[in-house]
CSV table of C-alpha atoms in Angstrom, one decimal:
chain,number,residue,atom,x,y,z
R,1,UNK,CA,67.0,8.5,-0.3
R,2,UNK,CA,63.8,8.4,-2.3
R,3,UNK,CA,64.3,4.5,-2.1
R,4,UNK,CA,63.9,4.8,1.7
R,5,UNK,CA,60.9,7.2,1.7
R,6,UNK,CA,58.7,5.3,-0.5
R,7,UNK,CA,58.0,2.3,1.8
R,8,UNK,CA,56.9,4.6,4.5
R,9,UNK,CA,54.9,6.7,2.4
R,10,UNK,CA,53.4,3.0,1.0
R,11,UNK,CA,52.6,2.1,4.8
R,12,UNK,CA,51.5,5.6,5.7
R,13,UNK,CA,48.9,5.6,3.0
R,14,UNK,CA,48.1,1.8,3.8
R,15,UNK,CA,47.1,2.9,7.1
R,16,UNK,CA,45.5,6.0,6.4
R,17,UNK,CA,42.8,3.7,3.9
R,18,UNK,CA,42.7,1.6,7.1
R,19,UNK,CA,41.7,4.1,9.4
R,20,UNK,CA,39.4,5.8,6.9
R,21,UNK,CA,37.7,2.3,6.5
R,22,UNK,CA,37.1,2.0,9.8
R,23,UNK,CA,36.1,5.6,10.7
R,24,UNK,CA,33.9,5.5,7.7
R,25,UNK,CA,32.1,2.2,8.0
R,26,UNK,CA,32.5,1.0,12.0
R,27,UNK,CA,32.9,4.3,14.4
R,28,UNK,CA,30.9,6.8,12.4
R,29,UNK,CA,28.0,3.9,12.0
R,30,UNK,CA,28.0,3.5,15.7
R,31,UNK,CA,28.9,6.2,17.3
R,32,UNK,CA,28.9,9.5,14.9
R,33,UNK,CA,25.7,8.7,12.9
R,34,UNK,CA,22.4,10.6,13.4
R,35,UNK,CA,21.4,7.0,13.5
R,36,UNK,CA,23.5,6.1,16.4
R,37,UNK,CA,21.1,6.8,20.0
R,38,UNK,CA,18.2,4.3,18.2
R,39,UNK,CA,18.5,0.5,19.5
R,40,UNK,CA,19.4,-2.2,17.2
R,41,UNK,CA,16.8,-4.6,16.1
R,42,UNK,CA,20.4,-6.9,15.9
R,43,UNK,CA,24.0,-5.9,17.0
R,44,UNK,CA,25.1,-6.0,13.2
R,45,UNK,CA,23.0,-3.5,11.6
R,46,UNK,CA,25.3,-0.9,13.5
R,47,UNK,CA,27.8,-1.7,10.5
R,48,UNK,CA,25.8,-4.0,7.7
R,49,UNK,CA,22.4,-4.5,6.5
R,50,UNK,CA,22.9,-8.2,5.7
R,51,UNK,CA,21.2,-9.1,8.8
R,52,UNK,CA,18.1,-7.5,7.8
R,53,UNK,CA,18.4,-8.6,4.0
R,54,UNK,CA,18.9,-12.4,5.3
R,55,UNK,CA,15.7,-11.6,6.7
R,56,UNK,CA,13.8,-10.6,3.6
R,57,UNK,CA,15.2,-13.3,1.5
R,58,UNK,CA,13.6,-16.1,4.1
R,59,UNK,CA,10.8,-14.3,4.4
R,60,UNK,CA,10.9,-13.2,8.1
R,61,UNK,CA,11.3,-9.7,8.1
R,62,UNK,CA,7.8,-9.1,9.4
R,63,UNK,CA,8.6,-11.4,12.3
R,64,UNK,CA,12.4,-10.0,13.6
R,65,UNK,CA,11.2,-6.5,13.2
R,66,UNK,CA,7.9,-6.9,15.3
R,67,UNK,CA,10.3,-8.5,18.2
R,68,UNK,CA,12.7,-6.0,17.8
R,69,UNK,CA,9.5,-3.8,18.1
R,70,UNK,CA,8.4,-5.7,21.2
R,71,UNK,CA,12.3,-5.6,23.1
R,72,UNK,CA,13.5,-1.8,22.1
R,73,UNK,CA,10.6,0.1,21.5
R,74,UNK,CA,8.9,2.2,18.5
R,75,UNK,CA,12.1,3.2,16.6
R,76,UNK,CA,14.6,0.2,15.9
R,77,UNK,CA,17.2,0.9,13.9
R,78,UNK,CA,17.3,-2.4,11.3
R,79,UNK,CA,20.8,-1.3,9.0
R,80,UNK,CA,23.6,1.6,9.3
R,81,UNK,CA,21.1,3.5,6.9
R,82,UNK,CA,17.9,1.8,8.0
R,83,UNK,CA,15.0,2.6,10.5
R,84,UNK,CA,11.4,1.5,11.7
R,85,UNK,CA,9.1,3.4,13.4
R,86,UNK,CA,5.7,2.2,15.5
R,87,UNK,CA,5.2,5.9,16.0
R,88,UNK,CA,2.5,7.9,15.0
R,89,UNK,CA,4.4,11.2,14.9
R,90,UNK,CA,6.8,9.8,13.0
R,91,UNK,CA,4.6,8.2,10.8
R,92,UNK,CA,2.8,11.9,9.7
R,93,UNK,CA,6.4,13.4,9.2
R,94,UNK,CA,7.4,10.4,6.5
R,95,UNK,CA,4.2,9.5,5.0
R,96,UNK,CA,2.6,13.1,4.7
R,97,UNK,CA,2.4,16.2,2.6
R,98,UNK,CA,4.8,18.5,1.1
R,99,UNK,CA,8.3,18.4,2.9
R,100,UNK,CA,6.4,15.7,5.0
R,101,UNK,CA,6.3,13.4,2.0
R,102,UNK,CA,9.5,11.8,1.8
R,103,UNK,CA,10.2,9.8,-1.4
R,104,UNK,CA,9.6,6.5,-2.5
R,105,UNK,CA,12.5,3.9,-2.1
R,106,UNK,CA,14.1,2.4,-5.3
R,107,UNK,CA,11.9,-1.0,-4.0
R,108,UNK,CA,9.4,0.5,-5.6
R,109,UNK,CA,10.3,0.5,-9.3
R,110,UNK,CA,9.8,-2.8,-9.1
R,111,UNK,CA,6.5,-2.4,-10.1
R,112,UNK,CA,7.4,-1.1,-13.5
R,113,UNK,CA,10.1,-3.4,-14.8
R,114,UNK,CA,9.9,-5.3,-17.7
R,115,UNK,CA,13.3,-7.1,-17.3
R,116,UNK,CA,13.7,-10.7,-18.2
R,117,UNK,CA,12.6,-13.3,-15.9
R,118,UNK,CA,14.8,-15.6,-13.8
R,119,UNK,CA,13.4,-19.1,-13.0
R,120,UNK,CA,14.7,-18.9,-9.7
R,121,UNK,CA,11.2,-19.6,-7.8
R,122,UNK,CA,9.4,-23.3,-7.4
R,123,UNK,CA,8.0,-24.6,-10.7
R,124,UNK,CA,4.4,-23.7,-9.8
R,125,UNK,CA,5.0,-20.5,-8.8
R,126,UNK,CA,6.7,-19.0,-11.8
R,127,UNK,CA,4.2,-20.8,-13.6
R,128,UNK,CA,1.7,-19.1,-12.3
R,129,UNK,CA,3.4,-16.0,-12.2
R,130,UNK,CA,3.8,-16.4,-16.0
R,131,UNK,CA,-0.3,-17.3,-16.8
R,132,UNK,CA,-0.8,-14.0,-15.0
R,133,UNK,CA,1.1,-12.1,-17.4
R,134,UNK,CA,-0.1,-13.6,-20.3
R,135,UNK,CA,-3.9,-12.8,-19.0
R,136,UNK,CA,-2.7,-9.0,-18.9
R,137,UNK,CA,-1.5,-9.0,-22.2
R,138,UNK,CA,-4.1,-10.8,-23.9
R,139,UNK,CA,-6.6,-8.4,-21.7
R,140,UNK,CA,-4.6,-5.2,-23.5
R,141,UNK,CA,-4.7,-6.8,-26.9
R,142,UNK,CA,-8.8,-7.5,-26.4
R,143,UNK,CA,-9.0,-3.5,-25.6
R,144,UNK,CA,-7.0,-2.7,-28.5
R,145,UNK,CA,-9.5,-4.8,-31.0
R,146,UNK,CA,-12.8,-3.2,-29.2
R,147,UNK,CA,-10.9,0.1,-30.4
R,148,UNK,CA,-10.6,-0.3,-33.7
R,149,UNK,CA,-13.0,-1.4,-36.8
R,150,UNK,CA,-11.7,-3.4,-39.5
R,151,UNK,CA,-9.6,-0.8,-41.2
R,152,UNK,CA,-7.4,-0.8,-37.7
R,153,UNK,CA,-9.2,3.3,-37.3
R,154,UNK,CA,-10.0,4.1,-34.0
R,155,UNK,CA,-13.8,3.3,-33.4
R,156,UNK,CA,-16.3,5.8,-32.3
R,157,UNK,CA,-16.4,5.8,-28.6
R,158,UNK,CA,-19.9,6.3,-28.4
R,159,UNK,CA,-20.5,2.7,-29.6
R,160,UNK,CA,-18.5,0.8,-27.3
R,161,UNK,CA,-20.5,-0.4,-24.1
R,162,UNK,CA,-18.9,1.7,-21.7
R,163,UNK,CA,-22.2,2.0,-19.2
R,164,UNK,CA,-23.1,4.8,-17.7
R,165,UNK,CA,-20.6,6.6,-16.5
R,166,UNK,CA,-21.1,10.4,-17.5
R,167,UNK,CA,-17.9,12.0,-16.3
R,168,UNK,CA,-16.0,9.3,-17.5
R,169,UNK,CA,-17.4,8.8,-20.6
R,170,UNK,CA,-17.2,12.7,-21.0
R,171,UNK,CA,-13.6,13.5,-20.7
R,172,UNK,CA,-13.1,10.3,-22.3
R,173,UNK,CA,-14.5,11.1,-26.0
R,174,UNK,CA,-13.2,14.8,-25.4
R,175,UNK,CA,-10.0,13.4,-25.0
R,176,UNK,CA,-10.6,10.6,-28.5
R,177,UNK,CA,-11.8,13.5,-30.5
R,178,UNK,CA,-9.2,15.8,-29.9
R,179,UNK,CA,-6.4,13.1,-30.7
R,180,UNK,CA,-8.2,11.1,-33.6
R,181,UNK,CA,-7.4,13.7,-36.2
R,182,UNK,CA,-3.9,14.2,-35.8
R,183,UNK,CA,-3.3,10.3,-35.5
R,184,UNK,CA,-6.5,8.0,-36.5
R,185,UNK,CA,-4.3,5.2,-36.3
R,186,UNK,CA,-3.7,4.3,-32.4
R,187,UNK,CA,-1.4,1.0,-32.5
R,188,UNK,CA,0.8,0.0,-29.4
R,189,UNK,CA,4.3,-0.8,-30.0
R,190,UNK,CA,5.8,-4.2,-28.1
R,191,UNK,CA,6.7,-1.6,-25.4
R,192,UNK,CA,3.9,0.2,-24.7
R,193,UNK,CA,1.5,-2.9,-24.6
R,194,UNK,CA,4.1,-4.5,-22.2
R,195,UNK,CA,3.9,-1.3,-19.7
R,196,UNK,CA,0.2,-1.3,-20.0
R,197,UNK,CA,-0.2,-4.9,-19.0
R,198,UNK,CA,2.2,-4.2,-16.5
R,199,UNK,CA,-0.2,-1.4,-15.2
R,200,UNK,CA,-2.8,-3.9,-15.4
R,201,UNK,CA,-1.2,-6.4,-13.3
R,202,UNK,CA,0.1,-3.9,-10.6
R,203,UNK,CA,-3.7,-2.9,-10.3
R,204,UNK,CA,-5.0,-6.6,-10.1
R,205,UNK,CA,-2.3,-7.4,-7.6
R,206,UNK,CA,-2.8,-4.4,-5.1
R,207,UNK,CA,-6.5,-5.0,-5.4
R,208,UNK,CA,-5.9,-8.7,-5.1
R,209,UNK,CA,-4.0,-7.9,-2.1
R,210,UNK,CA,-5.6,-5.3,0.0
R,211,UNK,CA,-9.0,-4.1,-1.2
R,212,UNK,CA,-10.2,-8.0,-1.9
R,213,UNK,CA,-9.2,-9.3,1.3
R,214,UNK,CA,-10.4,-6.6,3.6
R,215,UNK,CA,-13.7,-6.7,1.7
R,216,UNK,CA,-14.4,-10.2,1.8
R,217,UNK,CA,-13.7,-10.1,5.3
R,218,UNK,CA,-16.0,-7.3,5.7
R,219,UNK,CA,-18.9,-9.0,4.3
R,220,UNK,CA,-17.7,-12.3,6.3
R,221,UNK,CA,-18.1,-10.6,10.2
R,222,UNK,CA,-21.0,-8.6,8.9
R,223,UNK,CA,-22.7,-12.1,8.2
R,224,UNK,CA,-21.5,-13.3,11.6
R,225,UNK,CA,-22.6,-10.4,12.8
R,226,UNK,CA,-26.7,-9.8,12.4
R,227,UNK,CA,-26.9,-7.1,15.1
R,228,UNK,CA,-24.2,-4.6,13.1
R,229,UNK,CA,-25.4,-5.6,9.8
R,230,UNK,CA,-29.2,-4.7,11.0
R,231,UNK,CA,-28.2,-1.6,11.9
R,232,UNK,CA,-26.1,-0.8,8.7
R,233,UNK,CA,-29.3,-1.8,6.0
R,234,UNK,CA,-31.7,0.1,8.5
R,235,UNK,CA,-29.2,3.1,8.2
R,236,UNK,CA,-28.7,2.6,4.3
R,237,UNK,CA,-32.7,2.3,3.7
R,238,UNK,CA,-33.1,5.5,6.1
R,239,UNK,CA,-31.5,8.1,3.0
R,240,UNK,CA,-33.4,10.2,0.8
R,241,UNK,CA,-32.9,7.7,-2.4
R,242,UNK,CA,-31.8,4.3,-1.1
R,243,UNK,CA,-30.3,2.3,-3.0
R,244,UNK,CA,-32.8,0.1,-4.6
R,245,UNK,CA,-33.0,-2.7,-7.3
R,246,UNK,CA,-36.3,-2.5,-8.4
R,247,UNK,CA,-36.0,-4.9,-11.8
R,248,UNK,CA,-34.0,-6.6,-14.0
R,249,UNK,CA,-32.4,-3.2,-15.9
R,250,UNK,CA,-33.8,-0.4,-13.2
R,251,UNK,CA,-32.3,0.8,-9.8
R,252,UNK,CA,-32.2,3.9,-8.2
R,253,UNK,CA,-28.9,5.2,-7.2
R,254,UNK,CA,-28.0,7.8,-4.4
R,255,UNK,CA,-26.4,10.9,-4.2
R,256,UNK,CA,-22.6,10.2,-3.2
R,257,UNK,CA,-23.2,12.9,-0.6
R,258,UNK,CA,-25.7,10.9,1.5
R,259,UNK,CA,-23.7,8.4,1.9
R,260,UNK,CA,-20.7,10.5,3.6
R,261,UNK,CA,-21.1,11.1,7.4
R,262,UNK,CA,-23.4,8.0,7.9
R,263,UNK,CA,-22.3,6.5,11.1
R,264,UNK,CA,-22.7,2.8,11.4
R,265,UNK,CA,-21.6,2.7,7.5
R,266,UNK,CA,-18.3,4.7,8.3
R,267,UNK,CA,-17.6,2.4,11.3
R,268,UNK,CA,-18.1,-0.7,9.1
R,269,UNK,CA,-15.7,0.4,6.3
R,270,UNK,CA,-13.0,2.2,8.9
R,271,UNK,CA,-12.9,-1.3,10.9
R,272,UNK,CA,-12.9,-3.3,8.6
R,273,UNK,CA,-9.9,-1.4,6.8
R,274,UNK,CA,-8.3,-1.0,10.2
R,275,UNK,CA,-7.8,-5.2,10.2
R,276,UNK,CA,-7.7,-6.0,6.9
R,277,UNK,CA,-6.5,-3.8,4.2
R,278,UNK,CA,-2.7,-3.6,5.2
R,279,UNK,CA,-0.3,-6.3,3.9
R,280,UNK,CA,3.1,-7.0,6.5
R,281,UNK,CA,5.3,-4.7,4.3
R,282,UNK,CA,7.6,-2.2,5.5
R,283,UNK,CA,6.2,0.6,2.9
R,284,UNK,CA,10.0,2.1,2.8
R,285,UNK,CA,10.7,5.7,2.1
R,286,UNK,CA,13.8,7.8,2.0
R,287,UNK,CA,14.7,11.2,3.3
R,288,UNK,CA,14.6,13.2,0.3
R,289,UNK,CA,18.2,14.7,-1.2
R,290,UNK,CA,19.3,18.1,-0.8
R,291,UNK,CA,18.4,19.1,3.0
R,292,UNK,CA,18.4,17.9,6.3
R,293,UNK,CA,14.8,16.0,7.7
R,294,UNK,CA,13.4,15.2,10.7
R,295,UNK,CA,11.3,12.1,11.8
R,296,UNK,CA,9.7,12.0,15.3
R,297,UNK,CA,12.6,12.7,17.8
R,298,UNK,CA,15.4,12.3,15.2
R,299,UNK,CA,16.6,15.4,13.8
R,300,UNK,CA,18.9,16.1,11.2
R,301,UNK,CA,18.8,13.3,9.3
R,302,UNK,CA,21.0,13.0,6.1
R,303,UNK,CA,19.4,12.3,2.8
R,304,UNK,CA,19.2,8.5,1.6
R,305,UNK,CA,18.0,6.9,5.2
R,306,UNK,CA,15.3,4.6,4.5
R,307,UNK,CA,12.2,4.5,6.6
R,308,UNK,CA,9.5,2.5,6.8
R,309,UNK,CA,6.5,1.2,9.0
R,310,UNK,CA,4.3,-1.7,8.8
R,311,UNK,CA,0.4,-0.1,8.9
R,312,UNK,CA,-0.6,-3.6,10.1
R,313,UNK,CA,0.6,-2.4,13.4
R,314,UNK,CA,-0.1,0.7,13.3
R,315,UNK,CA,-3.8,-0.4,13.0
R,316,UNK,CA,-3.2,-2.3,16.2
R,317,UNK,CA,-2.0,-0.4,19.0
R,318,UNK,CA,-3.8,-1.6,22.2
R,319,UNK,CA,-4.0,1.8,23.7
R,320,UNK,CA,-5.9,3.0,20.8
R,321,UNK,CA,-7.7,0.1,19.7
R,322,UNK,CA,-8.3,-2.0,22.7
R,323,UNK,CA,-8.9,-5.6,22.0
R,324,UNK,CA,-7.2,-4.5,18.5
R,325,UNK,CA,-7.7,-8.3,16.8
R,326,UNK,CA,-11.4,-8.2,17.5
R,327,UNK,CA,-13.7,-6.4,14.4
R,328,UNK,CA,-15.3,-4.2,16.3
R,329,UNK,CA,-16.9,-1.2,14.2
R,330,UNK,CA,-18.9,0.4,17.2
R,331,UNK,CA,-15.4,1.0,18.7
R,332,UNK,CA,-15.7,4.2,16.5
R,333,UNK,CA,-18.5,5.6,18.0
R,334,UNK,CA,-17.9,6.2,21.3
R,335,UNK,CA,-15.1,8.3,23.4
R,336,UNK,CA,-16.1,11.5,22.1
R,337,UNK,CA,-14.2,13.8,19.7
R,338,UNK,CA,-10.8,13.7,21.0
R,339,UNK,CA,-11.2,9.9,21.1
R,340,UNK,CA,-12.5,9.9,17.3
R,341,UNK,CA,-9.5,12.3,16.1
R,342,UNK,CA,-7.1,10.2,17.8
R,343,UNK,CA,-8.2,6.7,16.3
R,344,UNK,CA,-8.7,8.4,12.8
R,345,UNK,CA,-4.6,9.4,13.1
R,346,UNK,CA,-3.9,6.3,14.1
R,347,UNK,CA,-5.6,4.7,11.2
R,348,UNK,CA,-3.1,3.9,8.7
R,349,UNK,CA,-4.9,2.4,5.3
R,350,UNK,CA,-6.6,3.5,2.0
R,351,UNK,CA,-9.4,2.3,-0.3
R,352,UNK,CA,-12.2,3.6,1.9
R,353,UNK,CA,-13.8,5.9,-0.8
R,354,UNK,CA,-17.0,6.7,-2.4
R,355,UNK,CA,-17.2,3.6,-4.4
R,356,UNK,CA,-16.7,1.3,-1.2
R,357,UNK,CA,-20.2,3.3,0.3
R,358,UNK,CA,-21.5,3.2,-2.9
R,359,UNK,CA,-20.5,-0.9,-3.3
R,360,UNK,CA,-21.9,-1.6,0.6
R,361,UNK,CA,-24.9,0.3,0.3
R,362,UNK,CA,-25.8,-1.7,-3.2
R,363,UNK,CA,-25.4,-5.1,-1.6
R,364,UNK,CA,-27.1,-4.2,1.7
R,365,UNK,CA,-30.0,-2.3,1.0
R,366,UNK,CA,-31.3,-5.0,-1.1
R,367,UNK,CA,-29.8,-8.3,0.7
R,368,UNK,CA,-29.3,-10.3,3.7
R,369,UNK,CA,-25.8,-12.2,4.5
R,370,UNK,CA,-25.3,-14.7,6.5
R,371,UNK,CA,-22.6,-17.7,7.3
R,372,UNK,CA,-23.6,-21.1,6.1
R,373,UNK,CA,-21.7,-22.8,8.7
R,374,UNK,CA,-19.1,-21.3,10.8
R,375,UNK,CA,-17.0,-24.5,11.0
R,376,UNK,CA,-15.9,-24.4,7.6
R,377,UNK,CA,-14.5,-20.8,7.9
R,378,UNK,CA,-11.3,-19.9,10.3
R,379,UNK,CA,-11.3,-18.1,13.5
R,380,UNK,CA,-11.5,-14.2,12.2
């Protein structure tokens, strides 16, 4: 009897992994999941992400998702557990504070692995790749001798040539004295030089990246354009203590706080950020574990869906920033305040901080740019 039953009980349970396999990764994908009312950027990502990771290893993520942007609207969905948003309210409820803050996708440890290399990349490329990391080291190891005397003791800090830098240089020998006596020996391991080079190459790289570009680009269309640029070193020479170099080892430097609220210096760096800080990267997040989250219209979202956005667009909506591809900076000017709150939402970048002003209002309240010849430099 037994002999009989057990076939059917083999089949029944063959079918019911069937139908939990399909429940589980085909009908609850497309019809059950939270997920399931956004358009596709591509009919597989109802049940795969491979489309979307085929993507990313040719390099055209940026492209497929801005179409898919173009066809379906602000919120494409890209995998079964994956999402884009062009949407500014859904942009504040991912990328802001407290419960607002969702967390940082896995992509991001990236950044702090010192796993082995794989050759897989063209010959110059990993070449290149490798002479950066050897500058980072041999940068750390160069810190680590200006630290020490002879004896391999930690140095007193007061004699390196740290400039002047008061608060730094402060909590700085605060911080030496109070560790030198329990440990006047300070000598990284293999591992803890490897993950400060690595700090040291993630800083160079994001500068590299984002602050470099949008500030020679800056300087660029301020050289192309006298008119702004007039205004800006009129502006910057019109503050109590302008920023004057008066010698070879003399300047005067101005308060911080008169440099906040000036308008045509404000425009200049919020522009100028607006076009050129963001790289085409999908800055992913995830809903956080342990509750339920919201984005924009979606509601109830489970934990583990990755969202992201790509602040390049966000920087360009049309109905915010008309003629978006154009540096503009008087565009921030005008409108009045409901105009100015509204493109200062909209404005999805970072970097624009005291030390910007303070870097602008060195270079242009003592000098004049301009273009040497426009034909040698491409269409902004």
């Amino acid at each position: 009897m037994l002999t009989l039953i057990l076939p059917h009980i083999a089949k029944l349970a063959t079918v019911a992994v069937l139908c939990a396999v399909i429940v589980k990764f085909i009908v609850y994908p497309i019809f059950l999941s939270p997920l399931s009312k956004l358009p596709v950027a591509h009919p597989l990502a109802y049940v795969t992400s491979l489309w979307i990771q085929w993507h990313r290893w040719r390099g055209t993520e940026f492209d497929c998702v801005t179409q898919a942007f173009a066809n379906q609207g602000s919120y494409v969905r890209l995998a079964p557990n994956e999402i884009a948003v062009n949407e500014i309210e859904a942009v504040r409820s991912v990328y802001g504070i407290g419960k607002n803050n969702f967390d940082k996708d896995p992509y991001y440890g990236h950044f702090g692995s010192h796993g082995i290399g794989i050759p897989i990349l063209p010959k110059a490329h990993f070449q290149a790749v490798k002479e950066r990391e050897d500058w980072a080291l041999a940068k750390v190891s160069e810190c680590e001798d200006a630290m020490h005397d002879s004896k391999g003791k930690i140095r007193d800090i007061a004699s390196l040539p740290l400039g002047e830098l008061p608060i730094i240089y402060a909590y700085m020998r605060s911080a030496m004295e109070k560790t030198a006596p329990v440990d006047g020996h300070f000598t990284l391991s293999s591992h803890q030089a490897l993950e400060v080079a690595s700090e040291i190459l993630d800083h160079i790289t994001a500068t590299g990246d984002t602050f470099g570009t949008m500030f020679t680009y800056m300087v660029y269309e301020l050289s192309r354009r006298q008119d702004i640029q007039k205004d800006l070193c009129e502006e910057l020479l019109g503050i109590a203590n302008p920023f004057l170099y008066n010698g070879i080892t003399e300047s005067s430097m101005p308060i911080l706080a008169d440099l906040e609220g000036l308008p045509c210096l404000e425009s200049v760096i919020k522009e100028s950020l607006r076009l050129r800080t963001q790289t085409p990267n999908l800055a992913p997040r995830v809903t956080p574990p342990n509750r339920r989250s919201s984005v924009g219209f979606l509601c109830n979202l489970p934990p583990g869906i990755r969202i992201g956005t790509y602040g390049w667009w966000l920087n360009r909506n049309p109905d915010v920033f008309p003629d978006p591809d154009t540096w503009e900076p008087r565009r921030w000017l005008g409108g009045g305040p409901d105009a100015a709150a509204l493109r200062d939402q909209w404005l999805f970048a970072f970097g624009g901080g005291s030390l910007l002003r303070l870097l602008i209002s060195g270079i242009y309240s003592n000098f004049k740019t301009t273009v040497l010849d426009e034909a040698e430099y491409p269409a902004s």
